Backbone as JSON, one array per atom type, in Angstrom:
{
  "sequence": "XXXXXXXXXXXXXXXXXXXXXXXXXXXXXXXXXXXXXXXXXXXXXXXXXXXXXXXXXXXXXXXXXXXXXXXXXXXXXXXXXXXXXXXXXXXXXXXXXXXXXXXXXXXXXXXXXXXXXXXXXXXXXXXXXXXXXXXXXXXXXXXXXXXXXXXXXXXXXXXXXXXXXXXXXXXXXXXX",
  "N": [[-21.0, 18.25, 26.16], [-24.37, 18.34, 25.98], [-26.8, 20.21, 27.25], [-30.16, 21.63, 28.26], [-31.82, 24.37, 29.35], [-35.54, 25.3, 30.05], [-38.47, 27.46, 29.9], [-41.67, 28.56, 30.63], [-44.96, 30.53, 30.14], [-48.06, 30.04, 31.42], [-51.8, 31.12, 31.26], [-50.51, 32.92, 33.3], [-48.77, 31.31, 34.6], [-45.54, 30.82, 36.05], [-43.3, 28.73, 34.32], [-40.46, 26.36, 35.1], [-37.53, 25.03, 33.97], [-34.54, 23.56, 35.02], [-32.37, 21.92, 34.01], [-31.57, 19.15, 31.54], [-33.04, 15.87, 31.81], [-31.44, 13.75, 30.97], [-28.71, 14.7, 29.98], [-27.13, 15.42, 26.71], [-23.82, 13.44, 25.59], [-21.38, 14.72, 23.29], [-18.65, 13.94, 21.28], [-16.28, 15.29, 19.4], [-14.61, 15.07, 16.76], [-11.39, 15.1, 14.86], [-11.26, 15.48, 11.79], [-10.96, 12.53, 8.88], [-7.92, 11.99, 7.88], [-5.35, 10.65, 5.59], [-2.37, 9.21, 5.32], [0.65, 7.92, 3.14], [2.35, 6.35, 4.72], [4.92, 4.56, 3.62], [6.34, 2.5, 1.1], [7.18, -0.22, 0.64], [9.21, -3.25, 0.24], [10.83, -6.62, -0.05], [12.98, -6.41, -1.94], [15.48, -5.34, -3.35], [16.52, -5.19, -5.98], [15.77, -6.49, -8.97], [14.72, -8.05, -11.63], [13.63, -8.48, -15.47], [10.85, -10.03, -16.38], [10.82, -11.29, -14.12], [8.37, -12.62, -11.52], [6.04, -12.37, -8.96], [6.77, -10.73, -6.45], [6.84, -9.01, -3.74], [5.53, -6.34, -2.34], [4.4, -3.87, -0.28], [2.38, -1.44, 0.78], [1.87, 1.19, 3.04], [-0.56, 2.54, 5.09], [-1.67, 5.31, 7.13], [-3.95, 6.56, 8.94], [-4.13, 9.53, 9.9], [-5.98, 11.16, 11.51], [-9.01, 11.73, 13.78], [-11.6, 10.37, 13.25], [-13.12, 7.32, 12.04], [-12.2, 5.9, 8.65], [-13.41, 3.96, 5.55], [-11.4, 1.91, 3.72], [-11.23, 2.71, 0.13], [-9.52, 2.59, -2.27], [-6.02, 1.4, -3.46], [-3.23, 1.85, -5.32], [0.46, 1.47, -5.94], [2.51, 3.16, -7.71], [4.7, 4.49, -10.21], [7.64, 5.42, -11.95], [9.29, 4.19, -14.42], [9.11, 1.52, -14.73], [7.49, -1.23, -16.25], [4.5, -2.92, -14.99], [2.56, -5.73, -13.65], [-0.15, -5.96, -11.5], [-1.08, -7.69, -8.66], [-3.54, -7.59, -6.12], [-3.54, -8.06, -3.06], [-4.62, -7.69, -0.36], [-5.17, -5.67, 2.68], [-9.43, -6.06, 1.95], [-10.81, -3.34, -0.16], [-13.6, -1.18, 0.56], [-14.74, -2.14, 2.48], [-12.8, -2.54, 4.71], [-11.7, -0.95, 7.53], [-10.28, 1.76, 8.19], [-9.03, 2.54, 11.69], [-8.98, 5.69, 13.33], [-6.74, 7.09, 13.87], [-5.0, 5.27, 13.42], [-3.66, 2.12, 11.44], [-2.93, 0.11, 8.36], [-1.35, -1.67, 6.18], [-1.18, -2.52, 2.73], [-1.13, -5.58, 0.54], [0.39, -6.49, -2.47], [1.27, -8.47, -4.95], [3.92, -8.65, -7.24], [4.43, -8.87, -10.78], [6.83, -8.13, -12.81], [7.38, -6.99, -16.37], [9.07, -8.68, -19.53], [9.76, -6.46, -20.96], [9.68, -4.28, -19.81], [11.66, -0.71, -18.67], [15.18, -0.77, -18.48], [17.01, 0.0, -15.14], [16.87, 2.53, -12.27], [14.08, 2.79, -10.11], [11.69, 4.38, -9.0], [8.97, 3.48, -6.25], [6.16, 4.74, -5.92], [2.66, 5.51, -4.13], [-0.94, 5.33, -4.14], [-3.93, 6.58, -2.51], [-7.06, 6.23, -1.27], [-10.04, 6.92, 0.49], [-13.23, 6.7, 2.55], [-14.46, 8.79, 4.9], [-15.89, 7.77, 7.79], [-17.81, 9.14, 9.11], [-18.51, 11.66, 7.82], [-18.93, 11.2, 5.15], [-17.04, 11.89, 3.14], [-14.89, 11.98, 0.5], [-11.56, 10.88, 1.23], [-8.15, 11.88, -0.59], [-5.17, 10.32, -1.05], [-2.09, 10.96, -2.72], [1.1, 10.77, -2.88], [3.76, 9.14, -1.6], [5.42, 9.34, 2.22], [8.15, 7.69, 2.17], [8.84, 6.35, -0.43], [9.58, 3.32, -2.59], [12.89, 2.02, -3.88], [13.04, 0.35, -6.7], [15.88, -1.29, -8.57], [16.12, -2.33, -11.9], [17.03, -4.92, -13.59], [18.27, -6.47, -16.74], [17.55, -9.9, -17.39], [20.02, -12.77, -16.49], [22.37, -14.05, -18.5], [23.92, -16.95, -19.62], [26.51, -17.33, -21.34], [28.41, -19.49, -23.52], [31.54, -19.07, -24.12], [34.25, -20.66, -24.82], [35.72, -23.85, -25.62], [37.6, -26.51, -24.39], [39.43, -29.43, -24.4], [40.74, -32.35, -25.06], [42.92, -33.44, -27.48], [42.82, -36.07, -28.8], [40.73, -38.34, -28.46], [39.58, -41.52, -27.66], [37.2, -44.81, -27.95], [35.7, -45.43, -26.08], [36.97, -44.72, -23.89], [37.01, -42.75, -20.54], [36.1, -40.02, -18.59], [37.85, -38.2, -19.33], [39.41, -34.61, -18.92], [37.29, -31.94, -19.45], [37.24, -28.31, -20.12], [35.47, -26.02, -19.94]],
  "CA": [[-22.25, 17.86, 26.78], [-25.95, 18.76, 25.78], [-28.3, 20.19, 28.16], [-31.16, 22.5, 28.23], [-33.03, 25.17, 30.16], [-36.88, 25.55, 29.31], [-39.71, 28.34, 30.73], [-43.12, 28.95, 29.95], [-45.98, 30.97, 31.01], [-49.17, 29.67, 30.66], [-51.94, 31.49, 32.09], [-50.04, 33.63, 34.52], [-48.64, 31.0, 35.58], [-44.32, 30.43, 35.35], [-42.95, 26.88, 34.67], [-39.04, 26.03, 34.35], [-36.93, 23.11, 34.15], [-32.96, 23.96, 34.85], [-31.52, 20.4, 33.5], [-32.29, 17.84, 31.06], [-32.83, 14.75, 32.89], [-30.42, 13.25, 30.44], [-28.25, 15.29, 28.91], [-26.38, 14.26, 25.62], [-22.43, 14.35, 25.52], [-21.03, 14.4, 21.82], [-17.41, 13.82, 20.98], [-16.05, 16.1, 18.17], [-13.28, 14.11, 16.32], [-11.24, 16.04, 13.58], [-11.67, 14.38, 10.22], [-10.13, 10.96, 8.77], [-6.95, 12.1, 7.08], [-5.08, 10.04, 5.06], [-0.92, 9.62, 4.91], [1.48, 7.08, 2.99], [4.33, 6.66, 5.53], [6.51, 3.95, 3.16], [6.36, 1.71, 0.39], [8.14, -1.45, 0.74], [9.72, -4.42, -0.75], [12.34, -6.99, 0.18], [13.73, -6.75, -2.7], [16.28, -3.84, -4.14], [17.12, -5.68, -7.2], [14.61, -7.23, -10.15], [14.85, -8.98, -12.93], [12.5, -7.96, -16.13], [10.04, -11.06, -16.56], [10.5, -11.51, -12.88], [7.16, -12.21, -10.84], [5.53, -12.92, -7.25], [7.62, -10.0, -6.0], [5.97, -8.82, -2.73], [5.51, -5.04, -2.46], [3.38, -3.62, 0.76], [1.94, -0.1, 1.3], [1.68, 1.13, 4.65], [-1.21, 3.44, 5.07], [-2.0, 5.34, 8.78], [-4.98, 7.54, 9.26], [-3.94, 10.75, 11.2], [-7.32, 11.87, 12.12], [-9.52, 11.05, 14.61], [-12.29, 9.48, 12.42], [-12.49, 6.47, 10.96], [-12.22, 5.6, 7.65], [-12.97, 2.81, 5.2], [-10.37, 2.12, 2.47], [-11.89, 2.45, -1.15], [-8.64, 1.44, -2.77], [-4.91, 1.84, -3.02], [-2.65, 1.54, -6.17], [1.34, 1.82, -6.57], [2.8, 4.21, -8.74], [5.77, 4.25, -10.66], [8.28, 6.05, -12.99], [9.91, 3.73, -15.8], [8.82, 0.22, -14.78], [6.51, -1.76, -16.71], [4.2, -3.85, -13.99], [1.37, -6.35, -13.34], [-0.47, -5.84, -9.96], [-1.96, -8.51, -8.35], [-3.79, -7.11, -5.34], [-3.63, -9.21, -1.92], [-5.68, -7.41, 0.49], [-7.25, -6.06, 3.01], [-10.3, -5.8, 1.23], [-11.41, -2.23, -0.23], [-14.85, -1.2, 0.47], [-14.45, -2.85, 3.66], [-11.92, -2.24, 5.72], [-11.84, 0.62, 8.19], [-9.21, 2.51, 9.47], [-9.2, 3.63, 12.62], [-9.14, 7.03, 13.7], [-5.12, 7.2, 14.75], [-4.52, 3.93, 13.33], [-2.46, 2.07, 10.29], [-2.82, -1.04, 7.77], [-0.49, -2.23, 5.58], [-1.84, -2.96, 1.71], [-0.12, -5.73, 0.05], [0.59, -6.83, -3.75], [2.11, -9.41, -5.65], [4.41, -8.14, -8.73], [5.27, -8.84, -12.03], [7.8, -7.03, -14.17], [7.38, -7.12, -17.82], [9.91, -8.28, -19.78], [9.67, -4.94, -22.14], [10.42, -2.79, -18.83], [13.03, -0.46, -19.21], [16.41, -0.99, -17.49], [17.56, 1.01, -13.99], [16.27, 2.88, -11.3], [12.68, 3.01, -10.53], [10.75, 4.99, -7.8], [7.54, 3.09, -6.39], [4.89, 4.91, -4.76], [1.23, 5.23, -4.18], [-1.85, 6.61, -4.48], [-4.63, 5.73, -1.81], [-8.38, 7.07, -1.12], [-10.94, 6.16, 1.67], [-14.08, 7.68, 2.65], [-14.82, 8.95, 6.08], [-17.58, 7.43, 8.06], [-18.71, 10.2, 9.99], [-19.0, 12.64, 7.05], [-19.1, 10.38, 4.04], [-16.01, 12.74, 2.74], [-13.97, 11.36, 0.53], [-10.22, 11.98, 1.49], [-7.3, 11.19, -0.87], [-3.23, 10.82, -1.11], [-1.33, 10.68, -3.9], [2.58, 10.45, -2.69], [4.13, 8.36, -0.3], [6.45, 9.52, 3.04], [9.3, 7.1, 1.56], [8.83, 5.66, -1.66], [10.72, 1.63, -2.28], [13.54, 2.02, -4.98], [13.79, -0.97, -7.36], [16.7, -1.45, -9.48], [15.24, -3.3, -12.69], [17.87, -5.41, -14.85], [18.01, -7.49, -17.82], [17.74, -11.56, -16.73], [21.24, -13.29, -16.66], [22.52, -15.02, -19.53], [24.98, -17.78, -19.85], [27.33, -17.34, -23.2], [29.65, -20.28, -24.1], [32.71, -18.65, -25.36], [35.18, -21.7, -25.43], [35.6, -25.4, -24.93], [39.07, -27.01, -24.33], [39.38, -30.91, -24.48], [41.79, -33.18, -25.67], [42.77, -33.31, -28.98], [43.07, -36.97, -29.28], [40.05, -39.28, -27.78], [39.93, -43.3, -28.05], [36.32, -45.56, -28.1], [35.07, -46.08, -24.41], [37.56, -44.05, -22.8], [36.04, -41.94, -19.94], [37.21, -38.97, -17.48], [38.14, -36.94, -20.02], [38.79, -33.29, -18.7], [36.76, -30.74, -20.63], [37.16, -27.51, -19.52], [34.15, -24.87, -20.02]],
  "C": [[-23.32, 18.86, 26.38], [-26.77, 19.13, 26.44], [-28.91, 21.43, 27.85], [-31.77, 23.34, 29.6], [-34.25, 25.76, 29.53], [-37.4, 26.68, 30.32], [-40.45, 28.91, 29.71], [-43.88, 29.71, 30.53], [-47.03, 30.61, 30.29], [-50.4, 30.45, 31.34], [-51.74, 32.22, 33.34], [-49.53, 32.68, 35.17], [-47.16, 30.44, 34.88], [-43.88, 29.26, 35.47], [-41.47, 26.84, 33.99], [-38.66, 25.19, 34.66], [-35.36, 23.75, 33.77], [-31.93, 22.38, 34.5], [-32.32, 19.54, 32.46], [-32.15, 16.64, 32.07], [-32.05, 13.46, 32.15], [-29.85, 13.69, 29.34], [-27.23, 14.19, 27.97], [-24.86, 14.81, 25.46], [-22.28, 13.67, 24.23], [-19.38, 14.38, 21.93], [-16.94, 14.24, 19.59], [-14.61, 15.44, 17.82], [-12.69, 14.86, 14.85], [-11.26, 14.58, 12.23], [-10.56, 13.93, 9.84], [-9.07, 12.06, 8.05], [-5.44, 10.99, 6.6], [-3.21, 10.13, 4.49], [-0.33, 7.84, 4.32], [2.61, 6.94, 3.73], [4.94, 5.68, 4.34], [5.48, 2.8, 2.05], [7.51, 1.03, 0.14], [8.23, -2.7, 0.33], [10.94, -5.09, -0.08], [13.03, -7.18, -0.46], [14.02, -5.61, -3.44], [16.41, -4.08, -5.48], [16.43, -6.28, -7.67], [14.93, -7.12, -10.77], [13.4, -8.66, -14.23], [11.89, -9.61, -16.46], [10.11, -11.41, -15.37], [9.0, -11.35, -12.11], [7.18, -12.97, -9.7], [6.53, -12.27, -6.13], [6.36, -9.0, -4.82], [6.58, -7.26, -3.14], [4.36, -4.74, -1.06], [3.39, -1.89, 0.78], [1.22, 0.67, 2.56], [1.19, 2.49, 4.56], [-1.67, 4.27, 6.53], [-3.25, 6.81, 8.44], [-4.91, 8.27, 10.19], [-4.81, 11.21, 11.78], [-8.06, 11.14, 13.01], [-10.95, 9.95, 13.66], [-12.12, 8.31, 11.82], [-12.86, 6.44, 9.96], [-12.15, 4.19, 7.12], [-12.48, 2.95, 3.65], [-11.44, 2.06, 0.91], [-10.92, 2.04, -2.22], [-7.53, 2.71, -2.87], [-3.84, 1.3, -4.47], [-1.01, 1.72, -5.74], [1.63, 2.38, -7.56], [4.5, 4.1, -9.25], [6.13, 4.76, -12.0], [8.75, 5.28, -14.35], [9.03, 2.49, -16.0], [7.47, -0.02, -15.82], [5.7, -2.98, -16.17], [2.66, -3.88, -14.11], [1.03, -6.43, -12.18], [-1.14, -7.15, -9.72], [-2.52, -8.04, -6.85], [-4.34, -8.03, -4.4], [-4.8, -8.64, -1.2], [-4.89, -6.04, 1.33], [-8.24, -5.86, 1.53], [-10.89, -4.48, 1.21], [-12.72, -2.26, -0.07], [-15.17, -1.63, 1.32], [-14.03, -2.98, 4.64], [-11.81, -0.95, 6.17], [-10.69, 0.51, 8.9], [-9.27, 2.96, 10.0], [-8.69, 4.52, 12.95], [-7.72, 6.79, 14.45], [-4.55, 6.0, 14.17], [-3.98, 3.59, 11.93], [-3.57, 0.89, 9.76], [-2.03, -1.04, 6.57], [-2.11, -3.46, 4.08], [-0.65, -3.87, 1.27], [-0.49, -6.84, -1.65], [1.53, -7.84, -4.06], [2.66, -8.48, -7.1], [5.03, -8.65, -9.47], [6.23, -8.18, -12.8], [7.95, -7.58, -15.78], [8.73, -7.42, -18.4], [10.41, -7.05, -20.69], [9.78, -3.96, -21.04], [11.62, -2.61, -19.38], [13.79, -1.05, -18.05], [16.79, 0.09, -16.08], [16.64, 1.63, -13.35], [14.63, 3.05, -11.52], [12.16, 3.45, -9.54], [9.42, 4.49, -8.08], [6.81, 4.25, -5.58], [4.15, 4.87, -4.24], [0.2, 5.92, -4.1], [-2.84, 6.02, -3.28], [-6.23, 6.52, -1.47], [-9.34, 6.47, 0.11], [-11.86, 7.57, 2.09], [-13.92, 7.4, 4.22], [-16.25, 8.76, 6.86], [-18.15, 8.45, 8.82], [-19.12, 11.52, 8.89], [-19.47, 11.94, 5.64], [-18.09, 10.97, 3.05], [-15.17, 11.78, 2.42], [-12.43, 11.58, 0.54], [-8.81, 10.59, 0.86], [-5.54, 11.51, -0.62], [-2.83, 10.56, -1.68], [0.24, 10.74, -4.39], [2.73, 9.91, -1.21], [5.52, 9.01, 0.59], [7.77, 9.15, 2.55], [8.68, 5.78, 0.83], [10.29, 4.58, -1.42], [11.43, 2.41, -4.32], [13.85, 0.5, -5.9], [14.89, -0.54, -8.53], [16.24, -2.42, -10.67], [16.88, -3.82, -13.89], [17.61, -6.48, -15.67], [18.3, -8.69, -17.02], [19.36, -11.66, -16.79], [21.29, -14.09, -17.63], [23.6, -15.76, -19.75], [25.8, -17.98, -21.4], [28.78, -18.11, -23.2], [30.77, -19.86, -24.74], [34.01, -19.56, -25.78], [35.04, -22.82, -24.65], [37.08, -25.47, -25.34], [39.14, -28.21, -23.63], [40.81, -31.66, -25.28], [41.73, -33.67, -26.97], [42.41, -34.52, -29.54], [42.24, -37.68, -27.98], [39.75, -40.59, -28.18], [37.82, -43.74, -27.74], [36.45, -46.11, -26.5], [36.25, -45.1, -23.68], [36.67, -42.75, -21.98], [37.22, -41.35, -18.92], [38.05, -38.48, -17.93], [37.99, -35.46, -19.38], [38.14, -32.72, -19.9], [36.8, -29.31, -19.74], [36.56, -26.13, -19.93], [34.9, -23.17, -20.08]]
}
């Protein structure tokens, strides 16, 4: 809270005022800060040319301030990936002061990724509206592990049929 005590002399003569007649109360809030708790996926296992693979990044603002997001990427060790970026909307969206949102992506995997383990993470930035400070993070609490493998492929290695087949006969085994 804000208040004042004034005194003057003007002329010999003393004048004071022990209160504002509306003082001002301020609220001191520590500044936006910015954490990745988790990057997540329902899916452990991918396929290289695989796409429309959900991925979400779950962002919480520890500070009392709020903040609005300016944007938020995934990160990643081997993979070779196409983002498609769902929402919220950067530039836009404010996080509140103690509070979370969840970023989320659509993914592709190249088929020219390599093979095996892959640590995702993220990177994320947002300015603070009470200072205009911009405050970033560039690893996540718990990073999503994908496993990346080659597609499946079906390889014919023998047929086994009857040696001796007749003109219209049907219900022949064949056996694959």
């Amino acid at each position: 809270t804000l208040d004042s005590v004034a005194t003057a002399t003007y002329n010999a003569l003393n004048f004071s005022d022990n209160g504002a007649q509306y003082p001002l109360t301020w609220t001191v809030k520590s500044k936006a800060t910015l954490k990745i708790d988790k990057v997540f996926s329902t899916k452990t296992e991918v396929t290289k040319g695989q796409s429309g693979l959900p991925l979400s990044v779950y962002i919480s603002n520890t500070g009392e301030a709020d903040c609005i997001l300016e944007y938020v990427y995934p990160n990643w060790e081997v993979g070779i990936y196409t983002l498609t970026y769902i929402g919220p909307a950067t530039g836009t969206t404010v996080i509140p002061g103690k509070g979370s949102i969840v970023a989320t992506f659509s993914v592709s995997i190249s088929a020219r990724s390599e093979s095996g383990s892959d640590t995702i993470g993220a990177t994320a930035s947002a300015t603070n509206i009470l200072s205009g400070e911009l405050v970033e993070i560039t690893s996540a609490e718990i990073p999503h592990i994908w496993i990346i493998q080659n597609p499946a492929s079906l390889v014919l290695t023998e047929v086994i049929a009857s040696s001796t087949v007749y003109r219209g006969q049907k219900n022949n085994a064949v056996i694959l």
